[in-house]
Amino acid sequence: MGLDLGDINIKRFADGEIYVQLRESVRGCDVFLVQPTCPAANENIMELLVMIDACRRASAKTVTAVIPYFGYARADRKTQGRESIAAKLVANVITVAGADRVLACDLHSGQSQGYFDIPVNHIHGQPVILDYLASKTISVEDLVVVSPDVGGVARARAFAKKLSDAPLAIVDKRRHGHNVAEVMNLIGDVKGKVAVMVDDMIDTAGTISKGAALLHQEGAREVYACCTHAVFSPPAIERLSSGLFQEVIVTNTVPVSEENIFPQLTILSVANLLGEAIWRVHDDYAGTYEHISGLGID
């Protein structure tokens, strides 16, 4: 965007409390706070809330929370009795802190937008990955897009449609606990194909690595993993670098530390995507991203 970052002082007190001071005036300005609520999620969420409050008290015209990765997004419904819906709680506190709008990238479920009582622009990171895959010149006849679970079918179908309407396969899994997945069977044909597994995030990589093993058993020639959010909780790196994947393609919505870099990993930038979204919000420009065929913003 050709702009300098705003000057802000953020520090921790001895007891861990967060201190925020804006070092320049934001009076009458549209402020965009870029803050992924990735690990450490609790600390980053609290930091975002304090920054929003500081901007509001400094008479900013509007405050937009730009959240490349929205923490607690998976806690979007009750799966058992007496559970919290933490995604709704986080949406509430962001609103109460004083945010006027949220810009989020690839929410775990699109309906999470409804948890906010303020406007939400939902940005999709898939176009960045699609552009990269197009540069690899994989033959459409050799390609099959794979959803690692039934819940991701809509995402995988949209992805396949943008890849010249490539065929779709689905890995059927049964989850027996948090961060534990068991692959059961494959719906679709991957024999002799280049399988591209698509998901919104990779956390411990249990789902996607077991899915990749199944794809190889079913005769897939190569397996690619594509996701927007590289959370990479242990033992993700061990699983992803085990030789199951030809390439693991992610974006930089979540910072990846140096020790988590491995040869098969490719990290793509969503900076241009976020920058254009910020410009459109600031300029009150409706429209769609023509260069990414409408997959850019909801």
PDB file of N, CA and C in Angstrom, residues 156-229:
ATOM      1  N   ALA A 156     -13.508 -27.449  -0.587  1.00  0.00           N
ATOM      2  CA  ALA A 156     -12.782 -28.196  -1.614  1.00  0.00           C
ATOM      3  C   ALA A 156     -13.486 -28.107  -2.962  1.00  0.00           C
ATOM      4  N   ARG A 157     -14.817 -28.112  -2.958  1.00  0.00           N
ATOM      5  CA  ARG A 157     -15.560 -28.024  -4.214  1.00  0.00           C
ATOM      6  C   ARG A 157     -15.315 -26.678  -4.893  1.00  0.00           C
ATOM      7  N   ALA A 158     -15.319 -25.598  -4.106  1.00  0.00           N
ATOM      8  CA  ALA A 158     -15.042 -24.273  -4.665  1.00  0.00           C
ATOM      9  C   ALA A 158     -13.626 -24.212  -5.228  1.00  0.00           C
ATOM     10  N   PHE A 159     -12.687 -24.836  -4.524  1.00  0.00           N
ATOM     11  CA  PHE A 159     -11.293 -24.888  -4.965  1.00  0.00           C
ATOM     12  C   PHE A 159     -11.188 -25.664  -6.276  1.00  0.00           C
ATOM     13  N   ALA A 160     -11.857 -26.819  -6.344  1.00  0.00           N
ATOM     14  CA  ALA A 160     -11.812 -27.655  -7.548  1.00  0.00           C
ATOM     15  C   ALA A 160     -12.414 -26.935  -8.745  1.00  0.00           C
ATOM     16  N   LYS A 161     -13.471 -26.176  -8.503  1.00  0.00           N
ATOM     17  CA  LYS A 161     -14.119 -25.444  -9.591  1.00  0.00           C
ATOM     18  C   LYS A 161     -13.165 -24.447 -10.224  1.00  0.00           C
ATOM     19  N   LYS A 162     -12.323 -23.825  -9.404  1.00  0.00           N
ATOM     20  CA  LYS A 162     -11.355 -22.858  -9.918  1.00  0.00           C
ATOM     21  C   LYS A 162     -10.179 -23.530 -10.615  1.00  0.00           C
ATOM     22  N   LEU A 163     -10.011 -24.827 -10.404  1.00  0.00           N
ATOM     23  CA  LEU A 163      -8.967 -25.586 -11.103  1.00  0.00           C
ATOM     24  C   LEU A 163      -9.593 -26.346 -12.261  1.00  0.00           C
ATOM     25  N   SER A 164     -10.262 -25.589 -13.138  1.00  0.00           N
ATOM     26  CA  SER A 164     -10.892 -26.158 -14.340  1.00  0.00           C
ATOM     27  C   SER A 164     -11.877 -27.265 -13.996  1.00  0.00           C
ATOM     28  N   ASP A 165     -12.588 -27.085 -12.874  1.00  0.00           N
ATOM     29  CA  ASP A 165     -13.600 -28.050 -12.438  1.00  0.00           C
ATOM     30  C   ASP A 165     -13.008 -29.448 -12.271  1.00  0.00           C
ATOM     31  N   ALA A 166     -11.898 -29.513 -11.549  1.00  0.00           N
ATOM     32  CA  ALA A 166     -11.223 -30.796 -11.298  1.00  0.00           C
ATOM     33  C   ALA A 166     -12.129 -31.717 -10.489  1.00  0.00           C
ATOM     34  N   PRO A 167     -11.944 -33.041 -10.616  1.00  0.00           N
ATOM     35  CA  PRO A 167     -12.752 -33.982  -9.829  1.00  0.00           C
ATOM     36  C   PRO A 167     -12.474 -33.845  -8.334  1.00  0.00           C
ATOM     37  N   LEU A 168     -13.416 -34.328  -7.535  1.00  0.00           N
ATOM     38  CA  LEU A 168     -13.360 -34.172  -6.087  1.00  0.00           C
ATOM     39  C   LEU A 168     -13.371 -35.533  -5.404  1.00  0.00           C
ATOM     40  N   ALA A 169     -12.564 -35.659  -4.356  1.00  0.00           N
ATOM     41  CA  ALA A 169     -12.585 -36.852  -3.504  1.00  0.00           C
ATOM     42  C   ALA A 169     -12.711 -36.397  -2.053  1.00  0.00           C
ATOM     43  N   ILE A 170     -13.212 -37.289  -1.206  1.00  0.00           N
ATOM     44  CA  ILE A 170     -13.456 -36.947   0.200  1.00  0.00           C
ATOM     45  C   ILE A 170     -12.891 -38.035   1.096  1.00  0.00           C
ATOM     46  N   VAL A 171     -12.123 -37.622   2.093  1.00  0.00           N
ATOM     47  CA  VAL A 171     -11.646 -38.552   3.111  1.00  0.00           C
ATOM     48  C   VAL A 171     -12.673 -38.577   4.241  1.00  0.00           C
ATOM     49  N   ASP A 172     -13.193 -39.756   4.521  1.00  0.00           N
ATOM     50  CA  ASP A 172     -14.157 -39.916   5.612  1.00  0.00           C
ATOM     51  C   ASP A 172     -13.398 -40.261   6.881  1.00  0.00           C
ATOM     52  N   LYS A 173     -13.544 -39.429   7.900  1.00  0.00           N
ATOM     53  CA  LYS A 173     -12.832 -39.659   9.155  1.00  0.00           C
ATOM     54  C   LYS A 173     -13.813 -39.631  10.308  1.00  0.00           C
ATOM     55  N   ARG A 174     -13.419 -40.247  11.389  1.00  0.00           N
ATOM     56  CA  ARG A 174     -14.201 -40.213  12.618  1.00  0.00           C
ATOM     57  C   ARG A 174     -13.298 -39.711  13.731  1.00  0.00           C
ATOM     58  N   ARG A 175     -13.688 -38.592  14.356  1.00  0.00           N
ATOM     59  CA  ARG A 175     -12.872 -37.986  15.412  1.00  0.00           C
ATOM     60  C   ARG A 175     -13.286 -38.531  16.777  1.00  0.00           C
ATOM     61  N   HIS A 176     -12.286 -38.979  17.568  1.00  0.00           N
ATOM     62  CA  HIS A 176     -12.566 -39.555  18.880  1.00  0.00           C
ATOM     63  C   HIS A 176     -12.137 -38.649  20.031  1.00  0.00           C
ATOM     64  N   GLY A 177     -11.581 -37.493  19.710  1.00  0.00           N
ATOM     65  CA  GLY A 177     -11.162 -36.572  20.765  1.00  0.00           C
ATOM     66  C   GLY A 177     -10.526 -35.348  20.143  1.00  0.00           C
ATOM     67  N   HIS A 178     -10.261 -34.316  20.930  1.00  0.00           N
ATOM     68  CA  HIS A 178      -9.630 -33.104  20.433  1.00  0.00           C
ATOM     69  C   HIS A 178      -8.232 -33.422  19.909  1.00  0.00           C
ATOM     70  N   ASN A 179      -7.927 -32.916  18.709  1.00  0.00           N
ATOM     71  CA  ASN A 179      -6.622 -33.106  18.065  1.00  0.00           C
ATOM     72  C   ASN A 179      -6.310 -34.575  17.782  1.00  0.00           C
ATOM     73  N   VAL A 180      -7.318 -35.425  17.728  1.00  0.00           N
ATOM     74  CA  VAL A 180      -7.130 -36.835  17.390  1.00  0.00           C
ATOM     75  C   VAL A 180      -8.120 -37.183  16.281  1.00  0.00           C
ATOM     76  N   ALA A 181      -7.610 -37.720  15.162  1.00  0.00           N
ATOM     77  CA  ALA A 181      -8.485 -38.064  14.049  1.00  0.00           C
ATOM     78  C   ALA A 181      -8.162 -39.457  13.560  1.00  0.00           C
ATOM     79  N   GLU A 182      -9.181 -40.158  13.094  1.00  0.00           N
ATOM     80  CA  GLU A 182      -8.973 -41.493  12.551  1.00  0.00           C
ATOM     81  C   GLU A 182      -9.569 -41.552  11.154  1.00  0.00           C
ATOM     82  N   VAL A 183      -8.766 -41.881  10.167  1.00  0.00           N
ATOM     83  CA  VAL A 183      -9.240 -41.978   8.794  1.00  0.00           C
ATOM     84  C   VAL A 183      -9.918 -43.314   8.591  1.00  0.00           C
ATOM     85  N   MET A 184     -11.082 -43.294   7.961  1.00  0.00           N
ATOM     86  CA  MET A 184     -11.835 -44.530   7.760  1.00  0.00           C
ATOM     87  C   MET A 184     -11.765 -45.005   6.306  1.00  0.00           C
ATOM     88  N   ASN A 185     -12.196 -44.167   5.377  1.00  0.00           N
ATOM     89  CA  ASN A 185     -12.190 -44.590   3.979  1.00  0.00           C
ATOM     90  C   ASN A 185     -12.203 -43.385   3.048  1.00  0.00           C
ATOM     91  N   LEU A 186     -12.048 -43.661   1.758  1.00  0.00           N
ATOM     92  CA  LEU A 186     -11.967 -42.612   0.742  1.00  0.00           C
ATOM     93  C   LEU A 186     -13.173 -42.699  -0.178  1.00  0.00           C
ATOM     94  N   ILE A 187     -13.789 -41.562  -0.420  1.00  0.00           N
ATOM     95  CA  ILE A 187     -14.886 -41.471  -1.381  1.00  0.00           C
ATOM     96  C   ILE A 187     -14.344 -40.777  -2.622  1.00  0.00           C
ATOM     97  N   GLY A 188     -14.215 -41.495  -3.725  1.00  0.00           N
ATOM     98  CA  GLY A 188     -13.652 -40.941  -4.949  1.00  0.00           C
ATOM     99  C   GLY A 188     -12.446 -41.734  -5.413  1.00  0.00           C
ATOM    100  N   ASP A 189     -11.932 -41.375  -6.593  1.00  0.00           N
ATOM    101  CA  ASP A 189     -10.828 -42.111  -7.217  1.00  0.00           C
ATOM    102  C   ASP A 189      -9.596 -41.222  -7.321  1.00  0.00           C
ATOM    103  N   VAL A 190      -8.471 -41.687  -6.779  1.00  0.00           N
ATOM    104  CA  VAL A 190      -7.223 -40.921  -6.856  1.00  0.00           C
ATOM    105  C   VAL A 190      -6.101 -41.722  -7.513  1.00  0.00           C
ATOM    106  N   LYS A 191      -6.393 -42.893  -8.013  1.00  0.00           N
ATOM    107  CA  LYS A 191      -5.350 -43.769  -8.551  1.00  0.00           C
ATOM    108  C   LYS A 191      -4.632 -43.111  -9.727  1.00  0.00           C
ATOM    109  N   GLY A 192      -3.295 -42.995  -9.603  1.00  0.00           N
ATOM    110  CA  GLY A 192      -2.480 -42.398 -10.645  1.00  0.00           C
ATOM    111  C   GLY A 192      -2.597 -40.892 -10.754  1.00  0.00           C
ATOM    112  N   LYS A 193      -3.265 -40.256  -9.797  1.00  0.00           N
ATOM    113  CA  LYS A 193      -3.536 -38.822  -9.860  1.00  0.00           C
ATOM    114  C   LYS A 193      -2.612 -38.026  -8.940  1.00  0.00           C
ATOM    115  N   VAL A 194      -2.557 -36.722  -9.204  1.00  0.00           N
ATOM    116  CA  VAL A 194      -1.928 -35.771  -8.288  1.00  0.00           C
ATOM    117  C   VAL A 194      -3.031 -35.253  -7.368  1.00  0.00           C
ATOM    118  N   ALA A 195      -2.973 -35.634  -6.105  1.00  0.00           N
ATOM    119  CA  ALA A 195      -4.021 -35.278  -5.144  1.00  0.00           C
ATOM    120  C   ALA A 195      -3.655 -33.991  -4.415  1.00  0.00           C
ATOM    121  N   VAL A 196      -4.563 -33.028  -4.434  1.00  0.00           N
ATOM    122  CA  VAL A 196      -4.364 -31.750  -3.749  1.00  0.00           C
ATOM    123  C   VAL A 196      -5.350 -31.677  -2.591  1.00  0.00           C
ATOM    124  N   MET A 197      -4.834 -31.812  -1.371  1.00  0.00           N
ATOM    125  CA  MET A 197      -5.677 -31.754  -0.177  1.00  0.00           C
ATOM    126  C   MET A 197      -5.849 -30.301   0.255  1.00  0.00           C
ATOM    127  N   VAL A 198      -7.093 -29.898   0.496  1.00  0.00           N
ATOM    128  CA  VAL A 198      -7.411 -28.503   0.786  1.00  0.00           C
ATOM    129  C   VAL A 198      -8.097 -28.402   2.144  1.00  0.00           C
ATOM    130  N   ASP A 199      -7.592 -27.503   2.997  1.00  0.00           N
ATOM    131  CA  ASP A 199      -8.215 -27.262   4.301  1.00  0.00           C
ATOM    132  C   ASP A 199      -7.979 -25.810   4.690  1.00  0.00           C
ATOM    133  N   ASP A 200      -8.695 -25.338   5.707  1.00  0.00           N
ATOM    134  CA  ASP A 200      -8.491 -23.962   6.144  1.00  0.00           C
ATOM    135  C   ASP A 200      -7.267 -23.827   7.025  1.00  0.00           C
ATOM    136  N   MET A 201      -6.930 -24.885   7.787  1.00  0.00           N
ATOM    137  CA  MET A 201      -5.771 -24.801   8.670  1.00  0.00           C
ATOM    138  C   MET A 201      -5.136 -26.171   8.862  1.00  0.00           C
ATOM    139  N   ILE A 202      -3.864 -26.152   9.250  1.00  0.00           N
ATOM    140  CA  ILE A 202      -3.182 -27.356   9.720  1.00  0.00           C
ATOM    141  C   ILE A 202      -2.735 -27.075  11.143  1.00  0.00           C
ATOM    142  N   ASP A 203      -3.246 -27.857  12.084  1.00  0.00           N
ATOM    143  CA  ASP A 203      -2.880 -27.693  13.492  1.00  0.00           C
ATOM    144  C   ASP A 203      -1.835 -28.750  13.848  1.00  0.00           C
ATOM    145  N   THR A 204      -2.250 -29.898  14.324  1.00  0.00           N
ATOM    146  CA  THR A 204      -1.290 -30.968  14.631  1.00  0.00           C
ATOM    147  C   THR A 204      -0.985 -31.823  13.410  1.00  0.00           C
ATOM    148  N   ALA A 205      -1.710 -31.589  12.309  1.00  0.00           N
ATOM    149  CA  ALA A 205      -1.536 -32.316  11.040  1.00  0.00           C
ATOM    150  C   ALA A 205      -1.981 -33.775  11.120  1.00  0.00           C
ATOM    151  N   GLY A 206      -2.723 -34.133  12.165  1.00  0.00           N
ATOM    152  CA  GLY A 206      -3.211 -35.501  12.271  1.00  0.00           C
ATOM    153  C   GLY A 206      -4.188 -35.852  11.169  1.00  0.00           C
ATOM    154  N   THR A 207      -5.161 -34.977  10.932  1.00  0.00           N
ATOM    155  CA  THR A 207      -6.170 -35.227   9.901  1.00  0.00           C
ATOM    156  C   THR A 207      -5.544 -35.332   8.524  1.00  0.00           C
ATOM    157  N   ILE A 208      -4.727 -34.347   8.174  1.00  0.00           N
ATOM    158  CA  ILE A 208      -4.229 -34.281   6.806  1.00  0.00           C
ATOM    159  C   ILE A 208      -3.154 -35.331   6.530  1.00  0.00           C
ATOM    160  N   SER A 209      -2.350 -35.688   7.532  1.00  0.00           N
ATOM    161  CA  SER A 209      -1.310 -36.698   7.313  1.00  0.00           C
ATOM    162  C   SER A 209      -1.911 -38.099   7.199  1.00  0.00           C
ATOM    163  N   LYS A 210      -2.908 -38.403   8.014  1.00  0.00           N
ATOM    164  CA  LYS A 210      -3.581 -39.693   7.881  1.00  0.00           C
ATOM    165  C   LYS A 210      -4.335 -39.770   6.559  1.00  0.00           C
ATOM    166  N   GLY A 211      -4.896 -38.645   6.151  1.00  0.00           N
ATOM    167  CA  GLY A 211      -5.548 -38.601   4.848  1.00  0.00           C
ATOM    168  C   GLY A 211      -4.567 -38.836   3.723  1.00  0.00           C
ATOM    169  N   ALA A 212      -3.377 -38.233   3.821  1.00  0.00           N
ATOM    170  CA  ALA A 212      -2.353 -38.419   2.790  1.00  0.00           C
ATOM    171  C   ALA A 212      -1.898 -39.868   2.714  1.00  0.00           C
ATOM    172  N   ALA A 213      -1.743 -40.506   3.874  1.00  0.00           N
ATOM    173  CA  ALA A 213      -1.358 -41.923   3.889  1.00  0.00           C
ATOM    174  C   ALA A 213      -2.406 -42.769   3.176  1.00  0.00           C
ATOM    175  N   LEU A 214      -3.674 -42.456   3.403  1.00  0.00           N
ATOM    176  CA  LEU A 214      -4.751 -43.182   2.730  1.00  0.00           C
ATOM    177  C   LEU A 214      -4.712 -42.954   1.222  1.00  0.00           C
ATOM    178  N   LEU A 215      -4.440 -41.719   0.807  1.00  0.00           N
ATOM    179  CA  LEU A 215      -4.370 -41.413  -0.625  1.00  0.00           C
ATOM    180  C   LEU A 215      -3.262 -42.207  -1.303  1.00  0.00           C
ATOM    181  N   HIS A 216      -2.113 -42.314  -0.645  1.00  0.00           N
ATOM    182  CA  HIS A 216      -1.021 -43.125  -1.201  1.00  0.00           C
ATOM    183  C   HIS A 216      -1.432 -44.596  -1.283  1.00  0.00           C
ATOM    184  N   GLN A 217      -2.121 -45.079  -0.264  1.00  0.00           N
ATOM    185  CA  GLN A 217      -2.598 -46.466  -0.293  1.00  0.00           C
ATOM    186  C   GLN A 217      -3.556 -46.701  -1.458  1.00  0.00           C
ATOM    187  N   GLU A 218      -4.318 -45.668  -1.791  1.00  0.00           N
ATOM    188  CA  GLU A 218      -5.294 -45.783  -2.873  1.00  0.00           C
ATOM    189  C   GLU A 218      -4.690 -45.477  -4.240  1.00  0.00           C
ATOM    190  N   GLY A 219      -3.361 -45.274  -4.299  1.00  0.00           N
ATOM    191  CA  GLY A 219      -2.680 -45.160  -5.580  1.00  0.00           C
ATOM    192  C   GLY A 219      -2.387 -43.768  -6.077  1.00  0.00           C
ATOM    193  N   ALA A 220      -2.521 -42.734  -5.230  1.00  0.00           N
ATOM    194  CA  ALA A 220      -2.191 -41.375  -5.660  1.00  0.00           C
ATOM    195  C   ALA A 220      -0.711 -41.271  -6.011  1.00  0.00           C
ATOM    196  N   ARG A 221      -0.412 -40.587  -7.106  1.00  0.00           N
ATOM    197  CA  ARG A 221       0.977 -40.454  -7.548  1.00  0.00           C
ATOM    198  C   ARG A 221       1.746 -39.458  -6.686  1.00  0.00           C
ATOM    199  N   GLU A 222       1.130 -38.326  -6.394  1.00  0.00           N
ATOM    200  CA  GLU A 222       1.712 -37.299  -5.542  1.00  0.00           C
ATOM    201  C   GLU A 222       0.600 -36.709  -4.687  1.00  0.00           C
ATOM    202  N   VAL A 223       0.979 -36.186  -3.523  1.00  0.00           N
ATOM    203  CA  VAL A 223       0.002 -35.547  -2.639  1.00  0.00           C
ATOM    204  C   VAL A 223       0.528 -34.169  -2.239  1.00  0.00           C
ATOM    205  N   TYR A 224      -0.295 -33.146  -2.467  1.00  0.00           N
ATOM    206  CA  TYR A 224       0.006 -31.783  -2.033  1.00  0.00           C
ATOM    207  C   TYR A 224      -0.961 -31.406  -0.910  1.00  0.00           C
ATOM    208  N   ALA A 225      -0.474 -30.677   0.068  1.00  0.00           N
ATOM    209  CA  ALA A 225      -1.329 -30.148   1.136  1.00  0.00           C
ATOM    210  C   ALA A 225      -1.407 -28.635   0.986  1.00  0.00           C
ATOM    211  N   CYS A 226      -2.626 -28.100   0.951  1.00  0.00           N
ATOM    212  CA  CYS A 226      -2.819 -26.661   0.798  1.00  0.00           C
ATOM    213  C   CYS A 226      -3.722 -26.149   1.920  1.00  0.00           C
ATOM    214  N   CYS A 227      -3.261 -25.158   2.650  1.00  0.00           N
ATOM    215  CA  CYS A 227      -4.113 -24.562   3.682  1.00  0.00           C
ATOM    216  C   CYS A 227      -3.712 -23.106   3.874  1.00  0.00           C
ATOM    217  N   THR A 228      -4.642 -22.328   4.409  1.00  0.00           N
ATOM    218  CA  THR A 228      -4.372 -20.915   4.655  1.00  0.00           C
ATOM    219  C   THR A 228      -3.578 -20.709   5.941  1.00  0.00           C
ATOM    220  N   HIS A 229      -3.995 -21.368   7.021  1.00  0.00           N
ATOM    221  CA  HIS A 229      -3.427 -21.097   8.340  1.00  0.00           C
ATOM    222  C   HIS A 229      -2.496 -22.224   8.789  1.00  0.00           C
TER     223      HIS A 229
END
